[in-house]
Coordinates of C-alpha atoms in Angstrom, one line a residue:
M20 CA -31.8 55.3 16.1
R21 CA -31.4 54.1 19.7
E22 CA -31.0 57.8 20.8
A23 CA -34.2 58.7 19.0
I24 CA -36.2 55.8 20.6
R25 CA -34.8 56.9 24.0
G26 CA -35.9 60.5 23.3
L27 CA -39.4 59.4 22.3
R28 CA -39.7 57.4 25.5
W29 CA -38.7 60.4 27.5
L30 CA -41.3 62.6 25.7
L31 CA -44.1 60.1 26.2
A32 CA -43.2 59.9 29.9
A33 CA -43.2 63.6 30.3
L34 CA -46.6 63.8 28.5
M35 CA -48.0 61.1 30.9
L36 CA -46.7 63.1 33.8
F37 CA -48.1 66.5 32.9
C38 CA -51.2 65.3 30.9
A39 CA -52.6 63.0 33.6
P40 CA -56.3 62.5 34.0
A41 CA -58.3 65.3 35.7
Q42 CA -58.4 63.5 39.1
A43 CA -54.6 63.2 39.3
Q44 CA -52.8 65.4 41.8
A45 CA -50.4 68.1 40.6
P46 CA -46.8 66.8 40.2
L47 CA -44.3 67.6 43.0
V48 CA -41.6 69.9 41.6
M49 CA -38.6 70.0 43.8
S50 CA -36.8 73.3 43.4
G51 CA -33.6 74.5 45.0
D52 CA -35.3 76.5 47.8
A53 CA -36.8 73.6 49.7
A54 CA -35.0 70.7 51.4
T55 CA -38.2 68.9 52.6
H56 CA -41.3 68.1 50.7
A57 CA -44.5 66.5 52.2
L58 CA -46.0 64.2 49.6
A59 CA -49.6 64.2 50.8
P60 CA -50.8 67.2 48.7
H61 CA -49.5 65.6 45.6
T62 CA -50.5 62.0 46.4
T63 CA -53.2 59.8 44.9
Y64 CA -54.0 56.4 46.3
F65 CA -55.7 53.1 45.3
H66 CA -56.9 50.4 47.7
D67 CA -56.0 46.9 46.5
S68 CA -58.4 45.1 48.8
D69 CA -57.0 41.6 48.1
G70 CA -53.4 42.7 48.0
R71 CA -52.6 40.8 44.7
A72 CA -52.0 43.6 42.2
D73 CA -48.5 44.0 40.9
I74 CA -46.8 47.2 39.7
R75 CA -47.9 46.7 36.1
A76 CA -51.5 46.3 37.1
I77 CA -51.3 49.4 39.3
E78 CA -49.8 51.4 36.4
T79 CA -52.8 50.3 34.3
S80 CA -55.1 51.4 37.1
L81 CA -53.4 54.8 37.3
R82 CA -53.8 55.4 33.6
A83 CA -57.5 54.3 33.9
G84 CA -58.1 57.0 36.5
R85 CA -58.8 54.7 39.4
F86 CA -56.4 56.5 41.8
R87 CA -58.0 59.2 44.1
P88 CA -56.5 62.1 46.0
L89 CA -56.0 61.7 49.7
P90 CA -59.1 62.8 51.7
G91 CA -58.0 66.1 53.3
D92 CA -54.4 65.3 52.5
D93 CA -54.5 62.7 55.3
A94 CA -52.9 59.3 54.7
S95 CA -54.4 57.6 57.8
F96 CA -57.0 54.9 57.0
G97 CA -57.2 52.9 60.3
F98 CA -57.1 49.1 60.2
Q99 CA -57.7 48.0 56.7
P100 CA -57.3 44.7 54.7
G101 CA -55.2 44.2 51.6
A102 CA -52.7 46.8 50.4
Y103 CA -52.7 50.5 49.7
W104 CA -50.9 52.0 46.7
F105 CA -49.8 55.6 46.6
H106 CA -48.6 57.5 43.5
V107 CA -46.7 60.8 43.2
S108 CA -45.4 62.4 40.0
L109 CA -41.9 63.9 40.7
L110 CA -39.8 66.4 38.9
N111 CA -36.5 67.3 40.5
R112 CA -35.3 70.8 39.5
N113 CA -32.8 71.0 42.3
L114 CA -29.5 70.7 40.4
Q115 CA -27.5 70.3 43.6
E116 CA -29.5 67.3 44.9
P117 CA -29.9 64.3 42.6
R118 CA -30.4 62.0 45.6
W119 CA -33.3 62.3 48.0
L120 CA -34.5 60.2 51.0
L121 CA -38.1 59.0 51.1
V122 CA -39.3 58.6 54.7
Q123 CA -42.5 57.1 55.9
Q124 CA -43.1 58.9 59.2
Y125 CA -44.8 55.9 60.9
A126 CA -42.7 53.1 62.3
L127 CA -45.1 50.1 62.4
S128 CA -45.9 49.3 58.8
D129 CA -45.2 45.6 58.0
R130 CA -44.1 45.8 54.4
L131 CA -43.4 48.7 52.0
D132 CA -42.4 48.4 48.4
V133 CA -41.2 51.5 46.7
Y134 CA -41.0 51.7 42.9
V135 CA -39.6 54.5 40.7
R136 CA -40.4 54.5 37.0
Y137 CA -38.0 56.6 35.0
P138 CA -38.7 58.2 31.5
D139 CA -36.7 55.5 29.7
G140 CA -39.0 52.8 31.1
Q141 CA -36.5 51.6 33.8
L142 CA -38.1 50.5 37.0
F143 CA -36.3 50.8 40.4
H144 CA -37.6 48.8 43.4
Q145 CA -36.8 48.8 47.1
A146 CA -38.5 47.1 50.1
G147 CA -38.7 48.0 53.7
G148 CA -40.9 47.8 56.9
D149 CA -40.6 46.0 60.2
H150 CA -41.1 42.5 58.5
L151 CA -37.6 42.9 57.1
H152 CA -34.4 43.2 59.1
F153 CA -33.5 46.7 60.2
E154 CA -30.1 46.7 58.4
Q155 CA -32.0 46.7 55.1
R156 CA -33.0 50.3 55.5
S157 CA -31.1 52.9 53.5
V158 CA -30.3 54.9 56.7
R159 CA -30.3 53.5 60.2
Y160 CA -33.4 55.3 61.5
R161 CA -36.5 54.4 63.3
H162 CA -38.8 55.2 60.4
P163 CA -38.7 53.2 57.1
N164 CA -36.7 55.2 54.6
F165 CA -35.5 54.7 51.0
Q166 CA -32.7 56.4 49.0
L167 CA -34.1 57.7 45.6
D168 CA -32.0 58.8 42.6
L169 CA -33.9 61.6 40.9
P170 CA -31.8 63.1 38.1
P171 CA -32.5 66.9 37.8
G172 CA -34.8 67.8 35.0
Q173 CA -36.2 64.3 34.5
P174 CA -39.8 63.4 35.5
A175 CA -40.3 60.2 37.5
D176 CA -43.3 58.3 38.8
L177 CA -43.1 57.2 42.5
F178 CA -45.3 54.2 43.6
V179 CA -45.4 53.1 47.2
R180 CA -47.2 49.9 48.2
V181 CA -48.0 49.5 51.9
E182 CA -49.4 46.3 53.4
S183 CA -49.7 46.0 57.2
Q184 CA -51.6 44.3 59.9
S185 CA -51.3 47.4 62.1
S186 CA -52.9 50.8 61.5
M187 CA -52.6 52.0 57.9
Q188 CA -50.8 55.3 58.4
V189 CA -48.6 56.4 55.5
P190 CA -47.3 60.0 56.0
L191 CA -44.6 60.3 53.3
A192 CA -42.0 63.0 52.9
L193 CA -38.9 63.6 50.8
Y194 CA -35.7 65.0 52.4
T195 CA -32.3 66.1 51.1
P196 CA -29.5 64.3 53.0
T197 CA -28.8 67.5 55.0
A198 CA -32.4 68.0 55.9
F199 CA -32.8 64.4 57.0
A200 CA -29.6 64.6 59.2
E201 CA -31.1 67.6 61.0
L202 CA -34.5 65.9 61.3
S203 CA -33.0 62.7 62.8
R204 CA -30.7 64.7 65.1
D205 CA -33.6 66.8 66.5
A206 CA -35.9 63.8 66.8
Q207 CA -33.4 61.6 68.6
F208 CA -32.5 64.5 71.0
A209 CA -36.2 65.0 71.8
M210 CA -36.6 61.3 72.5
G211 CA -33.5 61.3 74.6
V212 CA -34.8 64.1 76.7
Y213 CA -38.2 62.5 77.2
Y214 CA -36.7 59.1 78.1
G215 CA -34.3 60.9 80.4
I216 CA -37.3 62.2 82.3
L217 CA -38.8 58.7 82.4
L218 CA -35.5 57.3 83.7
A219 CA -35.3 60.1 86.4
L220 CA -38.9 59.3 87.5
F221 CA -38.1 55.6 87.6
T222 CA -35.0 56.2 89.7
Y223 CA -36.8 58.6 92.0
N224 CA -39.7 56.2 92.7
L225 CA -37.3 53.3 93.1
V226 CA -35.5 55.1 95.9
L227 CA -38.9 55.9 97.5
W228 CA -40.1 52.4 97.2
L229 CA -36.9 51.0 98.7
T230 CA -37.2 53.5 101.5
L231 CA -40.9 53.4 102.2
R232 CA -41.9 50.0 100.9
D233 CA -45.1 51.5 99.6
A234 CA -46.6 49.3 96.9
S235 CA -48.0 52.3 95.0
Y236 CA -44.4 53.3 94.1
F237 CA -43.6 49.9 92.8
W238 CA -46.6 49.7 90.6
Y239 CA -45.9 53.3 89.4
M240 CA -42.4 52.2 88.4
F241 CA -43.9 49.2 86.7
H242 CA -46.2 51.4 84.7
I243 CA -43.5 53.9 83.8
S244 CA -41.3 51.1 82.5
A245 CA -44.0 49.4 80.5
F246 CA -45.3 52.7 79.2
G247 CA -41.7 53.6 78.2
L248 CA -41.6 50.3 76.3
V249 CA -44.9 51.2 74.5
L250 CA -43.5 54.5 73.2
F251 CA -40.2 52.8 72.4
T252 CA -42.1 50.4 70.2
L253 CA -44.6 52.8 68.7
Y254 CA -41.9 55.2 67.5
G255 CA -39.7 52.4 66.1
L256 CA -36.9 52.7 68.6
G257 CA -37.4 49.1 69.8
F258 CA -36.9 47.8 66.3
E259 CA -33.9 50.0 65.9
Y260 CA -32.1 49.2 69.2
L261 CA -33.6 46.1 70.9
W262 CA -34.8 43.6 68.3
P263 CA -33.5 44.7 64.8
H264 CA -33.4 41.1 63.6
S265 CA -36.8 40.0 64.9
P266 CA -39.8 41.0 62.8
W267 CA -41.9 38.8 65.1
L268 CA -41.1 40.9 68.1
A269 CA -41.5 44.1 66.0
D270 CA -45.1 43.0 65.6
K271 CA -45.9 41.5 68.9
A272 CA -44.2 44.1 71.1
V273 CA -46.9 46.7 70.4
P274 CA -49.9 44.9 71.9
L275 CA -47.8 43.1 74.5
S276 CA -46.3 46.4 75.9
I277 CA -49.7 48.0 75.9
C278 CA -51.0 45.1 78.0
L279 CA -48.1 45.4 80.4
A280 CA -48.6 49.2 80.8
Q281 CA -52.3 48.7 81.5
I282 CA -51.6 46.1 84.1
G283 CA -49.3 48.6 85.9
M284 CA -51.8 51.4 85.5
Q285 CA -54.7 49.4 86.9
Q286 CA -52.7 48.1 89.9
F287 CA -51.4 51.5 90.7
A288 CA -54.9 52.9 90.6
R289 CA -56.1 50.2 93.0
N290 CA -53.3 50.9 95.5
F291 CA -53.4 54.7 95.3
L292 CA -57.2 55.0 95.6
G293 CA -57.4 52.3 98.2
L294 CA -60.3 50.5 96.4
A295 CA -60.1 47.4 98.5
R296 CA -61.3 49.5 101.5
R297 CA -63.4 52.2 99.8
W298 CA -65.1 50.3 97.0
P299 CA -64.7 46.4 97.1
L300 CA -66.8 45.8 94.0
G301 CA -64.7 48.2 92.0
D302 CA -61.6 46.6 93.3
R303 CA -62.7 43.2 92.1
I304 CA -63.6 44.7 88.7
G305 CA -60.1 46.2 88.6
L306 CA -58.6 42.8 89.3
G307 CA -60.7 41.5 86.5
M308 CA -59.3 44.1 84.2
I309 CA -55.8 43.1 85.2
A310 CA -56.6 39.4 84.4
L311 CA -58.0 40.5 81.1
F312 CA -54.8 42.2 80.1
V313 CA -52.7 39.2 81.3
V314 CA -54.8 36.9 79.1
L315 CA -54.7 39.3 76.2
G316 CA -50.9 39.7 76.6
V317 CA -50.4 36.0 76.4
A318 CA -52.8 35.7 73.5
T319 CA -50.9 38.3 71.5
T320 CA -48.1 35.8 71.0
W321 CA -50.2 33.6 68.7
I322 CA -53.3 35.5 67.5
P323 CA -53.0 37.7 64.3
I324 CA -51.4 41.0 65.0
R325 CA -54.2 43.1 63.5
L326 CA -56.7 41.5 65.8
S327 CA -54.5 41.7 68.9
T328 CA -53.6 45.3 68.2
Q329 CA -57.3 46.3 67.8
L330 CA -58.3 44.4 70.9
A331 CA -55.5 46.0 72.9
V332 CA -56.4 49.5 71.7
V333 CA -60.1 49.0 72.5
A334 CA -59.2 47.5 75.9
V335 CA -57.1 50.6 76.6
I336 CA -60.1 52.8 76.0
L337 CA -62.2 50.7 78.4
S338 CA -59.3 50.8 80.9
V339 CA -59.1 54.5 80.7
A340 CA -62.8 54.9 81.2
W341 CA -62.8 52.5 84.2
I342 CA -59.9 54.2 86.0
A343 CA -61.9 57.5 85.6
V344 CA -64.9 55.8 87.2
E345 CA -62.7 54.5 90.1
A346 CA -61.3 57.9 90.8
V347 CA -64.8 59.5 90.7
V348 CA -66.1 56.9 93.2
A349 CA -63.1 57.4 95.5
M350 CA -63.5 61.1 95.3
R351 CA -67.2 60.9 96.2
S352 CA -66.4 58.7 99.2
G353 CA -64.5 61.7 100.6
Y354 CA -60.9 60.7 99.6
K355 CA -59.5 64.1 98.7
P356 CA -56.3 63.0 96.9
A357 CA -58.6 61.3 94.3
K358 CA -59.4 64.8 92.9
L359 CA -55.8 65.5 91.9
F360 CA -55.4 61.9 90.8
L361 CA -58.3 62.2 88.5
L362 CA -57.1 65.5 87.1
A363 CA -53.5 64.3 86.7
W364 CA -54.4 61.0 85.1
S365 CA -57.0 62.5 82.8
M366 CA -54.3 64.5 81.0
F367 CA -52.2 61.3 80.6
L368 CA -55.1 59.1 79.6
A369 CA -56.5 61.7 77.2
G370 CA -53.2 61.4 75.3
I371 CA -53.5 57.7 75.2
A372 CA -57.0 58.0 73.9
M373 CA -55.9 60.3 71.1
V374 CA -53.2 57.8 70.0
A375 CA -55.9 55.1 70.0
M376 CA -58.2 57.2 67.8
V377 CA -55.3 58.0 65.4
A378 CA -54.7 54.3 65.1
F379 CA -58.3 53.7 64.0
G380 CA -58.3 56.7 61.7
A381 CA -60.8 58.7 63.8
L382 CA -58.3 61.6 64.3
P383 CA -55.8 63.0 61.7
K384 CA -52.1 62.5 62.3
N385 CA -50.5 65.8 63.3
F386 CA -48.1 67.2 65.8
V387 CA -50.6 67.2 68.7
T388 CA -52.0 63.7 68.0
E389 CA -48.6 62.2 67.3
Y390 CA -47.0 63.5 70.5
S391 CA -50.2 63.5 72.6
V392 CA -48.9 60.9 75.0
Q393 CA -45.7 62.9 75.7
I394 CA -47.7 66.1 76.2
G395 CA -50.2 64.3 78.5
S396 CA -47.5 62.7 80.6
A397 CA -45.7 66.1 81.0
L398 CA -49.0 67.6 82.2
E399 CA -49.4 64.7 84.5
M400 CA -46.0 65.3 86.1
L401 CA -46.9 68.9 86.8
L402 CA -50.2 68.0 88.4
L403 CA -48.7 65.3 90.4
S404 CA -46.2 67.8 91.8
V405 CA -49.2 69.8 93.0
A406 CA -50.6 66.6 94.5
L407 CA -47.4 66.2 96.4
G408 CA -47.8 69.7 97.9
Y409 CA -51.4 68.9 98.8
R410 CA -50.2 65.7 100.5
Y411 CA -47.6 67.6 102.4
A412 CA -50.3 70.0 103.7
S413 CA -52.6 67.1 104.6
L414 CA -49.8 65.5 106.6
R415 CA -49.0 68.7 108.4
N416 CA -52.6 69.2 109.4
E417 CA -52.8 65.6 110.5
N418 CA -49.7 66.1 112.6
E419 CA -51.2 69.1 114.3
R420 CA -54.4 67.2 115.1
I421 CA -52.3 64.4 116.6
V422 CA -50.5 66.9 118.8
R423 CA -53.8 68.3 120.1
E424 CA -55.7 65.0 120.6
S425 CA -52.9 62.7 121.7
R426 CA -50.6 64.6 124.0
D427 CA -50.0 61.5 126.1
Q428 CA -48.6 59.6 123.0
L429 CA -47.1 62.8 121.5
E430 CA -43.4 61.7 121.4
I431 CA -44.1 58.4 119.5
K432 CA -46.6 59.7 117.0
V433 CA -44.8 63.0 116.3
E434 CA -41.7 61.0 115.4
Q435 CA -43.7 58.8 113.1
R436 CA -45.5 61.7 111.4
T437 CA -42.3 63.8 111.2
G438 CA -40.6 61.1 109.3
E439 CA -43.5 61.0 106.8
L440 CA -43.4 64.8 106.6
R441 CA -39.7 64.8 105.8
S442 CA -40.3 62.2 103.1
A443 CA -43.1 64.3 101.6
L444 CA -40.8 67.4 101.7
E445 CA -38.1 65.5 99.8
Q446 CA -40.7 64.4 97.2
L447 CA -42.0 68.0 96.9
E448 CA -38.5 69.3 96.4
A449 CA -37.8 66.8 93.6
A450 CA -41.2 67.6 92.1
H451 CA -40.4 71.3 92.1
L452 CA -37.1 70.6 90.3
R453 CA -39.1 68.8 87.6
L454 CA -41.5 71.8 87.5
R455 CA -38.6 74.2 86.9
E456 CA -37.8 72.3 83.7
F457 CA -41.2 73.2 82.4
S458 CA -41.1 76.8 83.7
Q459 CA -38.8 77.9 80.8
L460 CA -41.6 77.8 78.2
D461 CA -44.4 80.1 77.6
G462 CA -47.6 78.2 78.1
L463 CA -49.6 79.6 75.2
T464 CA -47.0 79.7 72.4
E465 CA -44.6 77.0 73.6
L466 CA -41.7 79.4 72.8
Y467 CA -39.2 80.2 75.5
N468 CA -40.3 82.8 78.0
R469 CA -38.7 86.2 78.7
T470 CA -36.8 85.0 81.8
H471 CA -35.2 82.0 80.1
F472 CA -34.4 84.2 77.1
R473 CA -32.3 86.6 79.2
E474 CA -30.4 83.6 80.7
A475 CA -29.8 82.0 77.4
F476 CA -28.9 85.3 75.7
E477 CA -26.3 86.0 78.4
H478 CA -24.6 82.8 77.4
L479 CA -24.8 83.6 73.7
L480 CA -23.3 87.0 74.3
S481 CA -20.5 85.5 76.2
Q482 CA -19.8 83.1 73.4
A483 CA -19.8 86.0 70.9
R484 CA -17.3 87.9 72.9
N485 CA -15.0 84.9 73.2
S486 CA -15.2 84.1 69.4
Q487 CA -15.5 87.8 68.3
Q488 CA -18.4 86.9 66.1
P489 CA -21.4 89.2 65.7
I490 CA -24.8 88.6 67.2
S491 CA -28.0 90.4 66.4
L492 CA -31.4 90.9 68.0
L493 CA -34.9 91.1 66.4
M494 CA -37.7 92.7 68.3
I495 CA -41.0 91.8 66.8
D496 CA -44.4 93.3 67.5
L497 CA -47.7 92.2 65.8
D498 CA -49.5 95.1 64.2
H499 CA -52.9 96.2 65.5
F500 CA -53.2 93.0 67.6
K501 CA -55.7 94.7 70.0
R502 CA -58.0 95.2 67.1
I503 CA -58.0 91.4 66.5
N504 CA -58.9 90.7 70.1
D505 CA -61.6 93.4 70.1
T506 CA -63.1 92.2 66.8
Y507 CA -62.9 88.4 67.1
G508 CA -62.3 87.7 70.8
H509 CA -59.3 86.6 72.8
L510 CA -59.6 82.9 71.8
V511 CA -59.0 83.9 68.2
G512 CA -56.2 86.2 69.4
D513 CA -54.6 83.2 71.1
D514 CA -54.9 81.2 67.9
C515 CA -53.1 84.1 66.1
L516 CA -50.3 84.1 68.7
R517 CA -49.8 80.4 68.4
W518 CA -49.8 80.6 64.6
T519 CA -47.3 83.5 64.8
S520 CA -45.0 81.5 67.1
N521 CA -45.1 78.5 64.8
T522 CA -44.3 80.6 61.8
M523 CA -41.4 82.3 63.6
A524 CA -40.0 79.0 64.8
E525 CA -40.2 77.5 61.3
T526 CA -38.5 80.6 59.8
L527 CA -35.9 81.5 62.4
R528 CA -34.7 78.2 63.9
P529 CA -33.0 77.1 60.7
Y530 CA -30.7 80.0 61.4
G531 CA -29.9 78.8 64.9
A532 CA -32.1 81.5 66.4
L533 CA -33.1 81.7 70.1
V534 CA -36.8 82.7 69.9
A535 CA -39.0 83.8 72.9
R536 CA -42.2 85.5 73.7
F537 CA -41.3 88.8 75.2
G538 CA -44.8 89.7 76.4
G539 CA -48.3 90.1 75.0
E540 CA -48.0 90.2 71.2
E541 CA -44.2 91.0 71.3
F542 CA -41.6 88.5 70.5
I543 CA -37.8 88.5 70.5
A544 CA -35.1 86.5 68.7
A545 CA -31.3 86.3 68.9
L546 CA -29.4 85.5 65.7
P547 CA -25.8 84.2 66.5
D548 CA -23.1 84.8 63.9
M549 CA -25.1 87.4 62.0
D550 CA -24.3 91.0 61.4
L551 CA -26.8 93.8 60.8
D552 CA -27.3 93.2 57.1
E553 CA -27.7 89.4 57.5
A554 CA -30.1 89.9 60.4
S555 CA -32.2 92.5 58.4
N556 CA -32.5 90.0 55.5
V557 CA -33.8 87.3 57.9
A558 CA -36.2 89.8 59.5
E559 CA -37.5 90.7 56.1
E560 CA -38.0 87.0 55.3
L561 CA -40.0 86.6 58.5
R562 CA -42.1 89.7 57.8
Q563 CA -43.0 88.3 54.4
R564 CA -43.8 84.9 55.8
L565 CA -46.2 86.4 58.4
R566 CA -47.8 88.7 55.8
D567 CA -48.2 86.1 53.0
R568 CA -50.2 83.5 54.9
P569 CA -53.2 84.5 57.0
C570 CA -53.8 82.8 60.3
R571 CA -56.6 80.2 60.1
S572 CA -58.9 80.2 63.2
G573 CA -62.0 78.1 62.7
D574 CA -63.7 79.5 59.6
L575 CA -61.7 82.8 59.8
D576 CA -58.6 83.8 57.9
I577 CA -57.0 86.5 59.9
P578 CA -54.3 88.6 58.2
I579 CA -51.2 89.1 60.3
S580 CA -48.4 91.6 59.9
A581 CA -45.5 92.6 62.1
S582 CA -43.1 95.5 62.7
I583 CA -39.5 94.4 63.3
G584 CA -36.6 96.2 64.9
V585 CA -33.1 94.9 64.2
H586 CA -30.0 95.6 66.2
C587 CA -26.5 94.2 65.9
V588 CA -25.2 94.0 69.4
D589 CA -21.9 95.7 70.2
I590 CA -20.4 92.7 72.0
D591 CA -17.7 94.7 73.7
K592 CA -19.9 97.5 75.1
N593 CA -23.6 96.5 75.1
S594 CA -25.1 94.8 78.1
I595 CA -28.3 92.7 77.8
D596 CA -30.5 95.6 78.9
S597 CA -28.9 98.2 76.6
A598 CA -29.0 95.8 73.6
L599 CA -32.7 95.2 74.3
Q600 CA -33.3 98.9 74.6
V601 CA -31.7 99.6 71.2
A602 CA -33.7 96.8 69.5
D603 CA -36.9 98.2 71.1
Q604 CA -36.1 101.7 69.7
A605 CA -35.6 100.2 66.3
L606 CA -39.0 98.5 66.7
Y607 CA -40.7 101.7 67.6
T608 CA -39.1 103.4 64.6
A609 CA -40.7 100.7 62.4
K610 CA -44.1 101.3 64.0
A611 CA -43.7 105.0 63.7
E612 CA -42.9 104.7 59.9
G613 CA -46.2 102.9 59.1
R614 CA -45.8 99.4 60.6
D615 CA -45.3 96.1 58.6
C616 CA -41.7 96.9 58.0
V617 CA -38.1 96.2 59.2
R618 CA -36.0 99.0 60.6
T619 CA -32.6 99.4 62.2
L620 CA -30.8 102.1 64.2

């Protein structure tokens, strides 16, 4: 009798899962061929404006059809009162993975409650967020995460309740343990590289400040430190490493670090642009901005976090606009370095503005908007290296003018200017070293460029010889790409190249591939530890991925296909050039035999 009742419950749950109201999203079926699932396309939501509804009331609302699909599959709602409930129907058909990890890919939510309703009526609940101690998370990771037991073949209803004083951003995803380990490894590595750059910049400017005693370097260091703290907080690293037992600091650190960063930014702009001499009124307004952020920083310790965060974000936008005004005025006054300052800082400040608009829900959360600050600051460093070169040229011209006009005082003044010139050269050399780090990437596709590929492949080939493991090359050429440029224009062609590079990266990097743009519409990939048959299978997978999904450019869907040549390198005989030549011959064989195919020699 008990088994019959349990079977009836399972049947009713399955009927509820697959016979939901018309507005319900399709259930998420987790098969064995995917280790990661984004929940947004399968998610419906309900806004509990007063935040009082419990799980039973929410299940009633779901059955009544009050849940709605996410608008545009985007779970960003800006600053909102109450709580948001999200629902996903799950069916795990992956027999090898009964345990999954639910990750909210946003670090600043105050409280998350995760409920899983099983077919037998059992309800499983977990809680997380930065209002709970960090140790309560299933896995020690900067984003809230929850371990879910999803027995294969059994449907389950997932409910997620989110209540937060910060921006309501709830991008949810399911990972297998292996996929999550790879995600956390890559994310932590990227963060380490970025903060390594910040640390190098801080050390470099510290040496210059101790040497030159120029206040601009000190305030630049102050800004770098405070800005690093902003990112450390926004991405959940502060809660993970600095204050894991302090939900109070997890809340307050966001607006407080923003205020500190803006104080450093405003003071650096005042010093670099020389506003006290060139525009006294603007200098006084800049001081007023600094006072505003000091007051706001103090106020964040006691006013509600939602209000303080919104005030800080709005103040950042005003601060960004005001620094642009200061630079324009200084530039119009004849101060030439202001041009490069405006260009360099506009990249960085545009990234900050994008983060602010994501926080208010004005922009969707994607790769560009999520990492806009890092992208903007990288562009800033490149432009500032150009500014250092310009400064060097200005100092050289000034030195020549002094020689011509002040021969009587030549010895004293030349010594002084030569010292400044030597310092500028040292700064320029350091800036060029930083520039070299960015020279390894292709600017359009963000893949490695041809030069770096040759260097990296030389190392892979040496490893293959030492380990006596195979290594294969894929030479990839987009079919009829000139026709796309001639028909739709080069901007659409650029979109197609970027889409192709993203698809190749998604497809090949799980195999440990080294992927690069070889030139024009040609790409190349090295597959370590793969023989010819294995590499051909991977190439065929890539060809199918490119063909199955058209490139979306504006309102256009552009079909893309590729011809691929595959060559397993003879590690004992082939050089880099000979291996590339054979792969290229295989590619031309594919093109000669009708294109959109994979061929070997």
